[in-house]
Each structure stands twice: as structure tokens, then as C-alpha cells.
Coordinates of C-alpha atoms in Angstrom, one line a residue:
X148 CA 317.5 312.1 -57.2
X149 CA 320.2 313.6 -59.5
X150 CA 323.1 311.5 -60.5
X151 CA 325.5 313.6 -58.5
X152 CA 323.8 312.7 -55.3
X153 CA 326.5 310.1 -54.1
X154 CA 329.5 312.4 -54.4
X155 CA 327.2 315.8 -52.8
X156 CA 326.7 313.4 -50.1
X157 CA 330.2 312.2 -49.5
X158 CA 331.8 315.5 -49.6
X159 CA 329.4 317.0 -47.1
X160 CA 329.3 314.2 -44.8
X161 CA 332.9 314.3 -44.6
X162 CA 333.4 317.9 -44.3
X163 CA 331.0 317.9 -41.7
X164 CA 332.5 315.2 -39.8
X165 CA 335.9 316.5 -39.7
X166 CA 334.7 319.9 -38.7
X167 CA 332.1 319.4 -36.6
X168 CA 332.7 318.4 -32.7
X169 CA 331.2 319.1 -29.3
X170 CA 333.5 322.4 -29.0
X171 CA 332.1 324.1 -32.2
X172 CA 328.5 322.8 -31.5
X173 CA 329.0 324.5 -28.1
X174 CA 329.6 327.6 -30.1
X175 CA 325.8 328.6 -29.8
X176 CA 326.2 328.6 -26.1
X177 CA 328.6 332.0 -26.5
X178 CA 326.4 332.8 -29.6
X179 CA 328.9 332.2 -31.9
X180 CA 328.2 329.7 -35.1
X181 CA 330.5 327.6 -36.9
X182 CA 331.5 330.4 -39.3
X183 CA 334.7 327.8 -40.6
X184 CA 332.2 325.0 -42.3
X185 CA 330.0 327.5 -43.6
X186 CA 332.8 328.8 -45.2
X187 CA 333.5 325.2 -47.0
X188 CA 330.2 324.7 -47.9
X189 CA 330.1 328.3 -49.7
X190 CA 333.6 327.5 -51.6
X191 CA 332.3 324.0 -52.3
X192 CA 328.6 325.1 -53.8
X193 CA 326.9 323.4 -51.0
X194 CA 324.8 326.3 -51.0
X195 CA 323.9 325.9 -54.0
X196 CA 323.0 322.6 -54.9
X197 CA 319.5 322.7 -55.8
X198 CA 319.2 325.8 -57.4
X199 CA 318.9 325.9 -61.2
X200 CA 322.2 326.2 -63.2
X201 CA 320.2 329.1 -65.0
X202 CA 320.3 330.7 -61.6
X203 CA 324.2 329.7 -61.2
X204 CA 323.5 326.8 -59.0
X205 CA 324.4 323.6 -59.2
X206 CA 321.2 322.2 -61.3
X207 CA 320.8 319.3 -58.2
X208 CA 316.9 318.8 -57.0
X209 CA 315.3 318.9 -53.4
X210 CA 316.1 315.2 -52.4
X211 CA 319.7 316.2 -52.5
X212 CA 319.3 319.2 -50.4
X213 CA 317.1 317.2 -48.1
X214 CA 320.0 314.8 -47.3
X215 CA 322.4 317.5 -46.8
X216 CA 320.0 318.8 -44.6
X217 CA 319.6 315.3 -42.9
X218 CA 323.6 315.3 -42.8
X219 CA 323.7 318.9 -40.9
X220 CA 321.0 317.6 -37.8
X221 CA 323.3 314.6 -37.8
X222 CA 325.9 316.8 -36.7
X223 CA 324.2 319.3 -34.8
X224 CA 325.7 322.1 -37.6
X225 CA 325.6 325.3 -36.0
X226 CA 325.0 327.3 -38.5
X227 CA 321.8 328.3 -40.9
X228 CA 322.4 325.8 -43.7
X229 CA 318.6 325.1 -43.6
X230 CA 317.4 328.6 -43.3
X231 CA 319.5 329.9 -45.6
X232 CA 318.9 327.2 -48.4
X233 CA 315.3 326.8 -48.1
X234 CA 315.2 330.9 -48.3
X235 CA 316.7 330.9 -51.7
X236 CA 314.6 328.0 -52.7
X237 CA 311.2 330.4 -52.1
X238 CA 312.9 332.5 -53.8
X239 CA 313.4 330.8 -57.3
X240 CA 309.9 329.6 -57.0
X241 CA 308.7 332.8 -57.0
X242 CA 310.9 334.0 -59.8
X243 CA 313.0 336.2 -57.8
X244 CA 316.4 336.4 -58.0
X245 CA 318.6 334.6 -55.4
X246 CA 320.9 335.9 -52.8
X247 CA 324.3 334.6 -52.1
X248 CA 324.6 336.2 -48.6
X249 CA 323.2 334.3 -45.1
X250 CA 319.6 334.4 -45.5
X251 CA 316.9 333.2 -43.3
X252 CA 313.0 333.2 -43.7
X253 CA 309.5 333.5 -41.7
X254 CA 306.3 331.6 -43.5
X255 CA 304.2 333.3 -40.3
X256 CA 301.9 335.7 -40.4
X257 CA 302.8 339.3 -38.9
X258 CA 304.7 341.4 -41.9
X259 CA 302.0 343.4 -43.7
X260 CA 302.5 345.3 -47.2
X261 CA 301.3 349.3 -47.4
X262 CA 302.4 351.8 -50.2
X263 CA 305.1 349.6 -50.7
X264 CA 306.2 349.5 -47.3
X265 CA 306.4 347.0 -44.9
X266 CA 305.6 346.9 -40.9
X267 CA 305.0 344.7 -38.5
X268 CA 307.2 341.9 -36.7
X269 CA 307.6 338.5 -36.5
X270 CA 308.6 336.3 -33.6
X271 CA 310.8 333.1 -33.6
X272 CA 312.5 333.9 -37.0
X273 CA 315.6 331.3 -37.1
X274 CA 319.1 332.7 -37.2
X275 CA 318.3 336.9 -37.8
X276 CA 320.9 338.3 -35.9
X277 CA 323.2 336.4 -38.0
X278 CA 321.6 336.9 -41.3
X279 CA 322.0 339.8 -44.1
X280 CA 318.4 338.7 -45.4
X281 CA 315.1 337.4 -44.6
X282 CA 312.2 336.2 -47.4
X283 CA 309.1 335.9 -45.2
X284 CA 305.3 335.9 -46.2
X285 CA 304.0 339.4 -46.4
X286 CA 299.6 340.4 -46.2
X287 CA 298.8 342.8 -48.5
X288 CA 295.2 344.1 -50.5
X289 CA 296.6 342.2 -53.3
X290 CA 297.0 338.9 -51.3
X291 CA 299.6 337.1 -49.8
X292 CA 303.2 337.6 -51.3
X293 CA 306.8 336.9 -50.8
X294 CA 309.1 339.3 -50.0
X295 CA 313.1 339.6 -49.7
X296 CA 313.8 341.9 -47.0
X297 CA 317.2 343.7 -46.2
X298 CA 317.7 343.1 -42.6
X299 CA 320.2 346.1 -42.1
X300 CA 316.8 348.2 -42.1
X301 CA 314.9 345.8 -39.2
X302 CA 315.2 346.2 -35.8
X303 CA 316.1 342.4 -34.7
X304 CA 315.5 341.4 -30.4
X305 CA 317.5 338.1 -29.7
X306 CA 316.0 335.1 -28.4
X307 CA 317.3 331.4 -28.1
X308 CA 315.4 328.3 -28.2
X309 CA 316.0 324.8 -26.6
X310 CA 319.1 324.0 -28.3
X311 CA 320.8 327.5 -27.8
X312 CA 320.0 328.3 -31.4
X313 CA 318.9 331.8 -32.2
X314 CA 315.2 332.4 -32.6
X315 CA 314.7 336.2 -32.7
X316 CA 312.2 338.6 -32.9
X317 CA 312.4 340.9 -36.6
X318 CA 310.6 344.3 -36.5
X319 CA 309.8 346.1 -39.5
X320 CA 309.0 350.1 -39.9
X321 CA 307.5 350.9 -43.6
X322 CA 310.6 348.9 -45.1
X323 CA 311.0 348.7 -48.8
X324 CA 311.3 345.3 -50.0
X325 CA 314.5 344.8 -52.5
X326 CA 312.0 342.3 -54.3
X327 CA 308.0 341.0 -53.7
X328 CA 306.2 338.4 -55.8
X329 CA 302.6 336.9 -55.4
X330 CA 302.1 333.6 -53.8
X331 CA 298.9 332.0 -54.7
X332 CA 296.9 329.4 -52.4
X333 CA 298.3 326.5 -53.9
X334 CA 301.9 327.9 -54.2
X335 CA 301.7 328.5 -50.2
X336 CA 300.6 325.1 -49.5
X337 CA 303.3 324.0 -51.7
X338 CA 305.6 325.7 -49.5
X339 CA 304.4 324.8 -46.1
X340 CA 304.9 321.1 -47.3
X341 CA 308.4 321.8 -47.8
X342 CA 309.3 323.9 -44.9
X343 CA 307.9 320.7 -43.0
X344 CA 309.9 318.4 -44.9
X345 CA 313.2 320.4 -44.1
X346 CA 312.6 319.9 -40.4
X347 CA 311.7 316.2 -40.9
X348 CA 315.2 315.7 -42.6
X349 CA 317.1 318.1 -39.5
X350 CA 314.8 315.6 -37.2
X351 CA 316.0 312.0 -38.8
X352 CA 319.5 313.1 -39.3
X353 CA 319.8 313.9 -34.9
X354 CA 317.2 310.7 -34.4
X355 CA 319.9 308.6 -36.4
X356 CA 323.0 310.3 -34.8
X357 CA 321.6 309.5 -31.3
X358 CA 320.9 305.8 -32.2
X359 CA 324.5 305.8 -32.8
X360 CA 325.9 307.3 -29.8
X361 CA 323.5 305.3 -27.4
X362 CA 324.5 302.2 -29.0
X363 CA 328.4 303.2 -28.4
X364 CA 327.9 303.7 -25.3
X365 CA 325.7 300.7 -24.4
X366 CA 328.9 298.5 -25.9
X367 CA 331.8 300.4 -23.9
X368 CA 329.8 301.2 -20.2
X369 CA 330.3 298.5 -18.4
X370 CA 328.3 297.0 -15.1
X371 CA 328.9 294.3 -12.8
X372 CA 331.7 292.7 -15.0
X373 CA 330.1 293.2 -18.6
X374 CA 328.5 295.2 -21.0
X375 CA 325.5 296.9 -20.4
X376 CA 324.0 296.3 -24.0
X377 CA 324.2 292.5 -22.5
X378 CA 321.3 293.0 -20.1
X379 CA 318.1 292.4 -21.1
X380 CA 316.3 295.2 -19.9
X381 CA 319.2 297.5 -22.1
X382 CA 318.3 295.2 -25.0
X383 CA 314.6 295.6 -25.0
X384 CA 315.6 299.1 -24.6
X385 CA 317.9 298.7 -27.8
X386 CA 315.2 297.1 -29.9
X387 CA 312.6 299.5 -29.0
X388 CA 315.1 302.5 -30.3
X389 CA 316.4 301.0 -33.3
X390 CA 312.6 300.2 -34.3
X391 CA 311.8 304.2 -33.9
X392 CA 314.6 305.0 -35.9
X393 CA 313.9 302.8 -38.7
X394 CA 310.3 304.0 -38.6
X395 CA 311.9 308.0 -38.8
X396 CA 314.2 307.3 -41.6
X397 CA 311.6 305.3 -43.4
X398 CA 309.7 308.6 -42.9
X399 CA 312.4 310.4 -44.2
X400 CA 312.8 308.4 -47.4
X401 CA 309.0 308.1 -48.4
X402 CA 308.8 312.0 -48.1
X403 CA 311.9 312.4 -50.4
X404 CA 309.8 309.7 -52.7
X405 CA 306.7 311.5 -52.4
X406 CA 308.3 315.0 -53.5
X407 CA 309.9 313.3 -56.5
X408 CA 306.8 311.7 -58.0
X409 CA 305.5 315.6 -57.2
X410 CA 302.3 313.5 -55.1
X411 CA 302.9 314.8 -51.4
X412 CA 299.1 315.2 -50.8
X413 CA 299.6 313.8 -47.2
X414 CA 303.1 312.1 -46.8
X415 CA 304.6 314.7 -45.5
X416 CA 301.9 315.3 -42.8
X417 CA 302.0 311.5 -42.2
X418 CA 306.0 311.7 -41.9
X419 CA 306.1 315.0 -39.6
X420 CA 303.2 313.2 -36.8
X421 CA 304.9 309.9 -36.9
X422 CA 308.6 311.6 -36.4
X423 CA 307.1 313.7 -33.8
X424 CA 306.1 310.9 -31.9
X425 CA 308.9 308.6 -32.2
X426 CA 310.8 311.8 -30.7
X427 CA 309.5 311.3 -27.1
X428 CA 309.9 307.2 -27.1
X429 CA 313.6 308.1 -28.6
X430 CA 315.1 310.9 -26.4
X431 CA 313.6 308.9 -23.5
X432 CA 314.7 305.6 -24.1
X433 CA 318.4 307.0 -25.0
X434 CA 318.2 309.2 -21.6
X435 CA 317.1 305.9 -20.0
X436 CA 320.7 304.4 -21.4
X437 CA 322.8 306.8 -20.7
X438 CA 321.6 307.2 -17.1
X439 CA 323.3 310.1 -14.9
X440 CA 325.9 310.9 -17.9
X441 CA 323.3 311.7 -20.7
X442 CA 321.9 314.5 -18.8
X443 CA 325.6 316.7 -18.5
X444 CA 326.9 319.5 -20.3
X445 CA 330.0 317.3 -20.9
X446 CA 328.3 314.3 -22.7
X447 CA 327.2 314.9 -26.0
X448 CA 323.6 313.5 -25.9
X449 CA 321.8 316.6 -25.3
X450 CA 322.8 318.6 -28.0
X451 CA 320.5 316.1 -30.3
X452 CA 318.0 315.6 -27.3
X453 CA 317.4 319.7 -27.3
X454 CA 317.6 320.1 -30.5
X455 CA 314.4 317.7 -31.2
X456 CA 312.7 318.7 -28.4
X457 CA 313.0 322.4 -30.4
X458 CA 312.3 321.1 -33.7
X459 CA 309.8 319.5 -32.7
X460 CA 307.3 322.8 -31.9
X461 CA 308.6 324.8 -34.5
X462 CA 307.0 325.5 -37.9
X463 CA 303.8 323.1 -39.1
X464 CA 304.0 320.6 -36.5
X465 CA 301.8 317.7 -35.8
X466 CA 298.7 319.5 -34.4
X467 CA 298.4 321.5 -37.6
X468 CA 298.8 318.5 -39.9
X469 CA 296.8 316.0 -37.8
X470 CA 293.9 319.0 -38.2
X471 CA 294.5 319.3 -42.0
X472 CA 294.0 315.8 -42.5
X473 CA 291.0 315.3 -40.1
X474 CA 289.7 318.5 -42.5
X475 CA 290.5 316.8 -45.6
X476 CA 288.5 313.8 -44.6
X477 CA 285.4 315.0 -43.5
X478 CA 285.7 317.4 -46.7
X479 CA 285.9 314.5 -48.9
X480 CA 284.4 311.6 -49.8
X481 CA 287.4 308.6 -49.5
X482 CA 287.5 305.0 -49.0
X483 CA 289.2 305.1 -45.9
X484 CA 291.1 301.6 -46.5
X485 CA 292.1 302.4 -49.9
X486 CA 293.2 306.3 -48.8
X487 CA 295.6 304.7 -46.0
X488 CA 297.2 302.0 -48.3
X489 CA 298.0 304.5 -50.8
X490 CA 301.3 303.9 -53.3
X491 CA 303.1 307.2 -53.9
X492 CA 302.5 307.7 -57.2
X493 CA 299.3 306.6 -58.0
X494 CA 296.6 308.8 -58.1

């Protein structure tokens, strides 16, 4: 955590929640994004934060981008803060240098590296038609490498998910990369650990917003004279989504421990299947709440609902961690006990 953390926080939190409403979320819907915010978070450095000062960034670390992050899924952001961030952080841990321009990025397999060409596509890529680059894992005889990739030269097919957000298709014909660097096996696993930890901070920061507006409403709908949050059924409801919610931002937090003491072996994997489950009990139990209301266009609910249902498949999810783990087990010999009660930091 950087000293600075309190005052990024602050400033983005309150940017966001003075720019942000159901009309501009609803900008996805005419594919459109919320170009104004963007805007602020360019002029403010937002962009910037955990990039190196050497690099003309801001000097902050990841735990500070992770609860901007957190902050944007909070708020729905439409607009490829994560994408774009997370892009420039491959970047400088590749040694390449970083772009200032709306850049997204692909860790899948389909780009593939030929007399210095690349060709192939790649499906699901977040935010292309809106982006000037892309960094995205490239095959080659030499290995697996990392690539920035001038977008002007791809053909890009759109495609939506869930939440309205784009998820497009990028098609590459023998394009020369503006920059490639090697990515060695531990370097990629380094990287797939982070990626995941990105979506668990977009995941807690809608989990937490939706605690918040089911609560709200539970307080001001009213049934047969009173309250609902005063039945006991709406309670136990309540108590069951404020327990879920703790358990994700708990999540949250040991992952941002975890990445600090650099000792992430499996906290992140543990973080992304426990989120991943407390999504159904969540978006069910706040559906249940909300009745007839929480399923309209009007009501705010499902632009959090759709977007975790969306998160939720995308990148390394749970089935990929929970096999990497059941791998790593059988692999090694490990007290089992000791292995599960593990303190972050301790070897």
C-alpha cells in the first residue's frame, strides 16, 4: 500500500460518484461509453497510478490500482479502466514502453508470431472497437511473448456480453508488432494471477454496491403497514447477503495482502472460487428482495447482477483454478492441514 492510497481513493470514489448514474451506465446499451470520466481520470493520472515514475507514472503499487478497480465495478464504469490499466502494466513488466492511448489486452491463445508478422484472431477481447491498442500473448518458435499491437491494422467484429459490454472478436493478417518481448513460464503465471485478481476487485466492488442498494431498498419498500427489512424471512435474507459480502471483500483484501508480501501461490485462486460462488447466493438473494422491480430495465439492480454473471465466465475462472490446485496437490507432497491454515507471508 503506498502512502498516497487514501487521497487516490477519495478522488476516484468521488469522481466516480458524481459522474456515474443509471443514464451513462446505460450508455453501453447504444454502445456508447462514458467518454466524460475517462477524460477525468486521464487529466487526474488515474491512469497512471501504478506505473513507475521512471515510466512517467505516478510511482503507486497494484493494491492501489486494485481498489480503483474495485471503485469502477462499484459503479458499473463504462469504460475500459481495467483493460486499459492492466495492458500497460504487462507492458512495463515486460520492459516495453507504455502507451497513453485506450488500450485493451488478450492473455488467450490464437495470435501466432511468423517472420515478424502476426496472424490469427482472438475472440472475446474486452473493449476493441473502442481501443487504439491491444498487448495480447503471441506463439512463436521462440516461445510465448508479448506483443503491442496497433489495432488500426486488425480487422475487429463486435460482440457484447451479459452486461452490454463490448467483447469483440480481433483478426490479425501478418501485422507487425510496434513492440514484442519474451514471456517466460513463470512470468505468464505471474500474469494470469493478476489478470484474475483484477476481476476479483471489478467482482467485490458490484457484490458491495448491490449489498447497498438491496439494503436501501429493504428500509424504504414498504408491506402491510411496515418495512419489509422488518420481516423475518427479509432478515434471514439480509443476514445471509451481508455474510457473502463480507466473505468477498475479505477475499478482496487477503488477495491485495497476498500480492504485497509477493506470496500469491494460491490466494488468488482461493479468492476467485470463493467470489465465484458467493455470486449466485448474492444476485439471488438480492433478486429475491427486490421482487418484480429488480428484474426491470428501470431499476438499477441488473446492471451489477449482469455484470457478475459476465465476470464471472470470463478470464481464469473457478474451473481453471480449482484444476490447478487439485494439480498442485497431487504434484506435491503437503500437509494438507498445515497447507489450508497457511499465513500469507510465511513460507
Amino acid at each position: 500500500m503506498s502512502e498516497m492510497k487514501e487521497m487516490i481513493l477519495d478522488a476516484a470514489g468521488r469522481m466516480l460518484k458524481e459522474n456515474i448514474s443509471k443514464d451513462v451506465v446505460d450508455l453501453l446499451e447504444r454502445d456508447d461509453w462514458a467518454r466524460g470520466i475517462w477524460a477525468l481520470f486521464e487529466e487526474t493520472g488515474m491512469l497512471n497510478v501504478a506505473i513507475s515514475e521512471k515510466h512517467g507514472g505516478a510511482g503507486g503499487d497494484l493494491e492501489d490500482l486494485l481498489h480503483i478497480v474495485r471503485l469502477t465495478g462499484k459503479y458499473a464504469a463504462p469504460m475500459p479502466y481495467a483493460e486499459s490499466t492492466f495492458a500497460n502494466f504487462l507492458l512495463e513488466a515486460t520492459n516495453q514502453a507504455i502507451v497513453k492511448k485506450i488500450t485493451t489486452y488478450s492473455l488467450k491463445e490464437g495470435f501466432h508470431l511468423q517472420n515478424d508478422l502476426i496472424s490469427g484472431s482472438l475472440h472475446n477481447v474486452r473493449w476493441a472497437r473502442h481501443a487504439d491498442y491491444l498487448v495480447a500473448l503471441v506463439n512463436s518458435f521462440q516461445g510465448t511473448q508479448i506483443a503491442l499491437i496497433d489495432l488500426q491494422k486488425a480487422t475487429i467484429e463486435h460482440s457484447n456480453n451479459l452486461a452490454s459490454e463490448p467483447r469483440d472478436t480481433i483478426i490479425l493478417d501478418k501485422v507487425k508488432p510496434i513492440s514484442i518481448a519474451p514471456l517466460s513460464e513463470e512470468q505468464l503465471f505471474y500474469t494470469l494471477s493478476i489478470e484474475t485478481a483484477f476481476k476479483i476487485a471489478l467482482m467485490t466492488g458490484a457484490i458491495e454496491r448491490i449489498y447497498e442498494i438491496t439494503v436501501q431498498y429493504s428500509k424504504k419498500r414498504e408491506q402491510f403497514g411496515r418495512p419489509i427489512h422488518r420481516f423475518q424471512l427479509v432478515q434471514q435474507h439480509l443476514a445471509q447477503l451481508a455474510g457473502e459480502t463480507a466473505i468477498a471483500i475479505t477475499a478482496f483484501h487477503n488477495v491485495c495482502a497476498a500480492i504485497q508480501s509477493k506470496d500469491f501461490l494460491h490466494e488468488i485462486a482461493f479468492a476467485r472460487i470463493r467470489i465465484e460462488d458467493a455470486i449466485t447466493t448474492i444476485t439471488s438473494v438480492a433478486h429475491q428482495i427486490h421482487a418484480a422491480i429488480g428484474m426491470t430495465h428501470e431499476y438499477t439492480l441488473h446492471q451489477y447482477t449482469r455484470r457478475l454473471w459476465s465476470w464471472r465466465d470470463e478470464g481464469r475462472n473457478s474451473p481453471f483454478w480449482s484444476n490447478y490446485i487439485a494439480d498442485y496437490l497431487l504434484k506435491h507432497d503437503v500437509d494438507l492441514w498445515a497447507y489450508l491454515t497457511k499465513t500469507i507471508g510465511k513460507k
